[in-house]
Coordinates of C-alpha atoms and ligand atoms in Angstrom, one line a residue:
M1083 CA 45.7 -29.1 -49.2
A1084 CA 46.7 -29.3 -52.3
R1085 CA 48.5 -32.0 -53.7
T1086 CA 50.1 -32.4 -56.8
A1087 CA 51.4 -35.5 -58.4
T1088 CA 54.8 -36.1 -57.6
R1089 CA 54.2 -39.7 -57.9
G1090 CA 57.6 -41.3 -58.4
K1091 CA 60.2 -37.6 -57.1
R1092 CA 61.9 -38.0 -54.4
R1093 CA 59.7 -34.9 -52.2
S1094 CA 56.1 -36.4 -51.0
P1095 CA 53.4 -35.0 -51.7
S1096 CA 52.7 -33.9 -47.6
A1097 CA 56.0 -32.3 -48.1
S1098 CA 55.0 -29.6 -50.7
P1099 CA 53.0 -27.1 -48.4
P1100 CA 49.5 -25.9 -48.5
A1101 CA 48.6 -23.7 -51.3
D1102 CA 47.3 -20.8 -48.0
W1103 CA 50.1 -20.5 -46.7
D1104 CA 51.7 -17.1 -48.1
I1105 CA 55.7 -18.0 -48.3
P1106 CA 57.8 -15.0 -48.6
R1107 CA 61.2 -14.8 -50.2
V1108 CA 62.3 -12.6 -48.0
V1109 CA 62.8 -11.2 -44.6
H1110 CA 64.1 -7.5 -43.9
L1111 CA 64.0 -6.9 -40.4
Y1112 CA 64.8 -3.7 -38.9
A1113 CA 66.6 -2.9 -36.2
D1114 CA 66.2 -0.8 -33.0
P1115 CA 69.4 1.6 -32.0
S1116 CA 67.9 2.1 -29.4
S1117 CA 68.8 -1.1 -27.5
G1118 CA 71.9 -2.4 -26.7
T1119 CA 71.5 -6.0 -26.6
L1120 CA 69.7 -6.2 -28.9
R1121 CA 71.5 -7.7 -31.7
V1122 CA 69.1 -8.1 -35.3
G1123 CA 72.4 -10.5 -37.3
E1124 CA 71.9 -13.2 -34.6
I1125 CA 68.5 -12.8 -35.3
A1126 CA 68.7 -12.7 -39.3
D1127 CA 71.2 -15.9 -39.3
H1128 CA 67.8 -17.7 -37.3
F1129 CA 65.8 -17.4 -40.3
R1130 CA 67.8 -17.9 -42.8
D1131 CA 68.2 -21.5 -40.3
E1132 CA 64.9 -22.1 -39.4
L1133 CA 63.0 -21.1 -42.2
G1134 CA 65.4 -21.4 -44.9
I1135 CA 64.2 -17.5 -45.9
P1136 CA 66.5 -14.6 -48.1
C1137 CA 66.7 -12.3 -44.2
D1138 CA 68.2 -9.4 -44.5
V1139 CA 68.8 -6.5 -41.7
R1140 CA 68.3 -2.4 -42.1
E1141 CA 67.9 0.4 -40.2
D1142 CA 66.1 1.4 -38.2
F1143 CA 61.8 1.6 -40.0
F1144 CA 62.0 5.3 -40.6
S1145 CA 65.2 5.8 -41.2
H1146 CA 65.1 3.5 -43.7
H1147 CA 61.7 4.2 -45.2
G1148 CA 60.6 7.6 -43.3
G1149 CA 61.3 9.5 -46.9
P1150 CA 61.8 13.5 -46.6
D1151 CA 59.9 14.9 -45.6
R1152 CA 60.4 14.5 -41.3
E1153 CA 58.2 17.0 -39.8
A1154 CA 55.0 15.3 -42.1
L1155 CA 56.6 12.1 -40.4
A1156 CA 56.8 13.3 -37.2
R1157 CA 53.0 15.1 -37.0
A1158 CA 52.4 11.1 -38.6
I1159 CA 54.0 8.9 -35.7
A1160 CA 52.4 11.7 -32.5
A1161 CA 49.1 11.1 -34.3
T1162 CA 48.9 7.4 -33.4
R1163 CA 49.3 8.7 -29.7
V1164 CA 46.9 7.5 -27.1
R1165 CA 45.7 9.4 -25.0
N1166 CA 43.1 9.0 -22.8
I1167 CA 44.7 4.0 -22.0
M1168 CA 41.0 3.8 -20.3
R1169 CA 38.6 4.9 -24.4
P1170 CA 39.1 3.5 -27.5
F1171 CA 41.1 5.4 -30.1
Q1172 CA 40.0 9.0 -30.2
P1173 CA 42.3 11.2 -34.0
M1174 CA 43.1 14.2 -32.7
E1175 CA 45.2 16.9 -34.1
P1176 CA 48.8 16.2 -33.2
L1177 CA 50.6 19.2 -30.7
F1178 CA 53.2 21.1 -31.2
G1179 CA 55.4 19.8 -29.1
E1180 CA 54.0 16.5 -29.8
V1181 CA 55.4 16.6 -33.4
Q1182 CA 59.3 18.5 -31.9
F1183 CA 59.1 15.6 -29.6
E1184 CA 59.0 13.0 -32.6
L1185 CA 60.9 15.2 -35.1
R1186 CA 63.6 15.0 -32.7
L1187 CA 63.0 10.8 -31.6
L1188 CA 63.9 10.5 -35.2
D1189 CA 67.2 12.8 -35.6
E1190 CA 68.2 10.2 -32.2
P1191 CA 66.5 6.9 -33.8
A1192 CA 69.2 5.5 -31.1
K1193 CA 66.9 7.5 -28.2
R1194 CA 64.3 5.4 -25.8
V1195 CA 61.2 6.6 -25.9
P1196 CA 59.8 6.4 -21.8
G1197 CA 56.1 5.9 -21.3
I1198 CA 54.2 6.6 -24.5
L1199 CA 51.4 4.9 -26.1
Y1200 CA 51.0 4.4 -29.7
D1201 CA 47.7 3.1 -30.7
A1202 CA 49.3 -0.4 -32.5
Y1203 CA 46.9 -1.0 -36.4
R1204 CA 47.4 3.1 -37.1
Y1205 CA 50.8 2.7 -35.9
L1206 CA 51.1 -0.6 -38.7
R1207 CA 49.0 1.4 -41.0
L1208 CA 51.6 4.5 -41.5
M1209 CA 53.6 2.4 -42.0
R1210 CA 52.5 0.0 -44.7
E1211 CA 51.4 3.1 -46.7
L1212 CA 55.5 4.3 -46.5
L1213 CA 56.5 0.8 -48.1
P1214 CA 57.1 1.3 -51.2
P1215 CA 55.1 0.0 -54.1
R1216 CA 57.4 -3.2 -54.8
E1217 CA 58.0 -5.1 -51.6
R1218 CA 54.3 -4.4 -50.3
T1219 CA 54.3 -7.2 -51.2
L1220 CA 53.4 -10.7 -49.4
R1221 CA 56.2 -11.8 -51.1
A1222 CA 58.3 -9.6 -48.8
L1223 CA 58.0 -10.0 -45.3
H1224 CA 58.6 -7.0 -42.6
V1225 CA 59.9 -7.1 -38.7
A1226 CA 61.0 -4.1 -37.7
F1227 CA 62.0 -4.1 -34.7
E1228 CA 60.6 -1.2 -31.9
H1229 CA 61.4 0.6 -29.2
R1230 CA 57.8 2.5 -29.3
I1231 CA 55.0 0.6 -27.4
L1232 CA 52.1 0.3 -28.9
G1233 CA 49.7 -0.5 -27.7
T1234 CA 45.8 -2.5 -28.6
F1235 CA 42.9 -1.8 -27.3
D1236 CA 40.6 -5.3 -26.5
E1237 CA 37.5 -5.9 -24.8
D1238 CA 38.3 -5.7 -21.5
G1239 CA 37.7 -1.7 -22.3
R1240 CA 41.1 -0.5 -22.2
Y1241 CA 44.5 -0.6 -23.9
H1242 CA 47.2 -3.3 -23.6
A1243 CA 50.4 -2.9 -24.0
R1244 CA 51.7 -5.1 -26.6
A1245 CA 55.0 -7.2 -27.6
V1246 CA 54.6 -8.5 -30.6
V1247 CA 52.1 -6.3 -33.4
C1248 CA 51.1 -8.5 -36.5
G1249 CA 50.0 -7.5 -39.5
Y1250 CA 51.6 -6.1 -42.6
P1251 CA 54.8 -4.9 -41.9
S1252 CA 55.1 -6.5 -38.8
V1253 CA 56.6 -4.5 -34.8
V1254 CA 58.3 -6.5 -32.3
S1255 CA 59.0 -3.4 -29.6
T1256 CA 61.4 -4.1 -27.6
S1257 CA 60.1 -1.3 -24.5
G1258 CA 56.8 -3.6 -25.1
I1259 CA 58.7 -6.7 -23.8
V1260 CA 59.0 -5.6 -21.0
E1261 CA 56.0 -3.8 -20.5
G1262 CA 53.2 -6.1 -22.3
P1263 CA 53.7 -9.7 -20.4
A1264 CA 52.7 -9.3 -16.5
K1265 CA 55.5 -9.1 -13.8
P1266 CA 55.1 -11.7 -11.0
A1267 CA 51.8 -10.5 -8.5
A1268 CA 53.9 -9.4 -5.8
Y1269 CA 56.2 -7.1 -7.7
Y1270 CA 52.6 -5.0 -8.7
K1271 CA 52.3 -5.3 -4.5
V1272 CA 55.8 -3.7 -4.2
K1273 CA 55.8 -0.9 -7.1
A1274 CA 52.3 0.2 -4.8
Q1275 CA 53.9 -0.2 -1.9
L1276 CA 56.5 1.4 -1.8
S1277 CA 55.2 5.1 -4.2
I1278 CA 52.2 5.1 -1.6
A1279 CA 56.0 5.5 1.6
L1280 CA 58.0 8.3 -1.7
G1281 CA 54.5 9.5 -3.5
A1282 CA 56.5 8.9 -7.1
I1283 CA 56.9 5.7 -8.6
P1284 CA 59.7 4.0 -7.5
F1285 CA 60.4 1.7 -10.7
D1286 CA 64.4 0.7 -9.7
A1287 CA 63.2 0.4 -6.0
A1288 CA 60.6 -2.2 -7.2
K1289 CA 62.3 -4.3 -9.9
E1290 CA 64.6 -5.1 -7.3
P1291 CA 63.3 -7.5 -5.0
F1292 CA 62.3 -9.6 -8.7
K1293 CA 64.7 -9.7 -10.3
G1294 CA 65.2 -11.8 -13.5
Q1295 CA 62.3 -12.9 -13.5
F1296 CA 61.4 -10.4 -15.6
I1297 CA 63.4 -9.1 -18.7
D1298 CA 63.7 -5.4 -18.7
Y1299 CA 65.3 -3.1 -20.3
D1300 CA 68.7 -4.0 -22.3
D1301 CA 68.5 -7.6 -20.5
P1302 CA 70.7 -9.8 -21.7
R1303 CA 68.2 -11.7 -22.9
L1304 CA 66.6 -9.4 -25.8
T1305 CA 67.9 -11.3 -28.5
R1306 CA 67.1 -14.7 -27.8
V1307 CA 63.4 -12.9 -26.7
A1308 CA 63.1 -11.0 -29.3
T1309 CA 64.0 -14.3 -31.9
G1310 CA 60.7 -15.8 -30.7
Y1311 CA 58.2 -13.3 -31.2
A1312 CA 59.7 -12.1 -34.8
L1313 CA 58.6 -16.7 -35.6
Q1314 CA 55.4 -15.0 -33.8
A1315 CA 55.3 -11.7 -37.3
A1316 CA 56.5 -15.0 -39.7
M1317 CA 53.9 -17.3 -38.8
Y1318 CA 51.3 -15.0 -38.9
H1319 CA 53.0 -13.9 -42.5
I1320 CA 53.2 -17.5 -43.6
T1321 CA 50.3 -19.4 -42.3
K1322 CA 47.6 -17.1 -40.7
E1323 CA 48.4 -18.0 -36.3
P1324 CA 50.3 -17.1 -35.0
F1325 CA 50.4 -18.4 -31.7
C1326 CA 50.5 -21.4 -30.3
E1327 CA 49.2 -23.9 -27.1
D1328 CA 52.2 -25.3 -25.9
P1329 CA 53.5 -23.3 -22.9
D1330 CA 57.3 -24.8 -24.2
C1331 CA 56.5 -23.6 -27.3
R1332 CA 57.7 -20.5 -28.7
L1333 CA 54.6 -19.1 -30.3
F1334 CA 53.2 -19.5 -27.1
N1335 CA 51.4 -16.3 -26.4
A1336 CA 53.0 -15.2 -22.7
H1337 CA 49.7 -13.3 -20.1
W1338 CA 52.6 -13.1 -17.6
Q1339 CA 57.0 -12.9 -18.2
A1340 CA 57.2 -16.1 -16.6
E1341 CA 55.6 -17.8 -19.0
L1342 CA 57.7 -15.2 -21.5
I1343 CA 60.7 -16.3 -19.5
R1344 CA 60.0 -20.4 -19.2
A1345 CA 58.9 -20.2 -23.9
Q1346 CA 61.9 -18.2 -25.4
V1347 CA 64.4 -18.3 -23.1
Q1348 CA 64.0 -22.4 -21.2
S1349 CA 62.0 -23.5 -23.9
H1350 CA 64.1 -22.0 -26.3
R1351 CA 62.7 -24.4 -29.0
L1352 CA 59.1 -24.7 -31.3
C1353 CA 56.8 -27.6 -30.2
Q1354 CA 57.0 -31.3 -32.3
R1355 CA 54.4 -29.4 -34.9
H1356 CA 55.9 -26.7 -35.5
R1357 CA 59.0 -28.0 -36.3
E1358 CA 57.1 -29.7 -38.6
I1359 CA 56.1 -26.3 -40.2
A1360 CA 58.9 -25.6 -39.7
R1361 CA 60.5 -27.9 -41.9
R1362 CA 57.9 -27.9 -43.9
V1363 CA 58.7 -24.1 -44.8
A1364 CA 62.5 -24.5 -45.3
R1365 CA 62.1 -27.8 -48.0
A1366 CA 59.0 -25.3 -49.6
E1367 CA 60.5 -25.3 -53.3
P1368 CA 61.8 -21.5 -54.5
S1369 CA 58.2 -21.3 -56.8
A1370 CA 56.2 -22.0 -54.2
K1371 CA 57.5 -18.9 -52.3
G1372 CA 56.2 -15.4 -52.6
L1373 CA 53.1 -15.7 -54.3
S1374 CA 52.6 -12.2 -56.1
R1375 CA 49.2 -11.4 -54.0
E1376 CA 49.0 -8.0 -52.5
P1377 CA 48.7 -8.6 -49.1
A1378 CA 45.0 -6.3 -48.0
S1379 CA 45.4 -3.6 -45.4
G1380 CA 41.4 -5.0 -44.1
R1381 CA 43.6 -8.5 -43.2
R1382 CA 42.8 -9.6 -39.6
E1383 CA 45.9 -8.7 -38.0
S1384 CA 47.2 -10.5 -34.7
H1385 CA 48.9 -9.0 -31.5
G1386 CA 50.3 -10.8 -28.2
R1387 CA 48.9 -10.6 -24.7
G1388 CA 49.6 -9.0 -22.4
R1389 CA 47.7 -5.3 -19.6
Ligands
ZN729 ZN1 53.7 -24.8 -31.4

């Protein structure tokens, strides 16, 4: 840890942040117009209050950074689609219909994509390449709220949907919050039984008995939950450690919806250790914020758990 001679000053040496932290000078949040209950302005307030970092809210990421060639962008997005969740990513030329589908979504960002999984790291790389060079720096933290579901291929040999993917930029998926962390075990039983009885997957009927026990689409608790995931992305950017072991800390890496609701809705606070880290970030001198290092594209990226 960097210790500087501060004797005689009010600031104690331990108050200055460690040299390997990357405290951004500015946070850019990108809206998800498809989520009626996501209030990104409140999340920006939270960043200003809790971390003392200026924060602005932009329109959705692809509207802001996508550039004029929508067809090329649609093709690049379609190329990150996962075609088989049981196999590692295999690059494939997107089909004509898939490109048209993405074009329509780019035209109407308030539309939500049902049931398509995208490879998280290819998707993040595509976003990173769209950032203008002056903003592609560790001085700027970019957190995009997205309706697309991003997944990572894990050691258990399949893809899992993620609520948050920490990288550069970071993505908090409003659909991933619903589909990533597991719902109550009994829900899957009810869903399976109803599927056999009806010959189709009746999502709404299966969800009904468990209402409130998981975060659903357009959930009134979404802003609260998304704030916690955005904080995980910020903590990853600053300290490289997005998650916490304390189940009551907002940085807890929830496997289950019940854990997610405990950490983000019921507790809604940071643990003592992370409160202290947030305080040190908020108190950091402007000179400590935003070293001019470039984000390394090969930097280890991190993601939340899920199914
Ligand atoms: Zn913690």
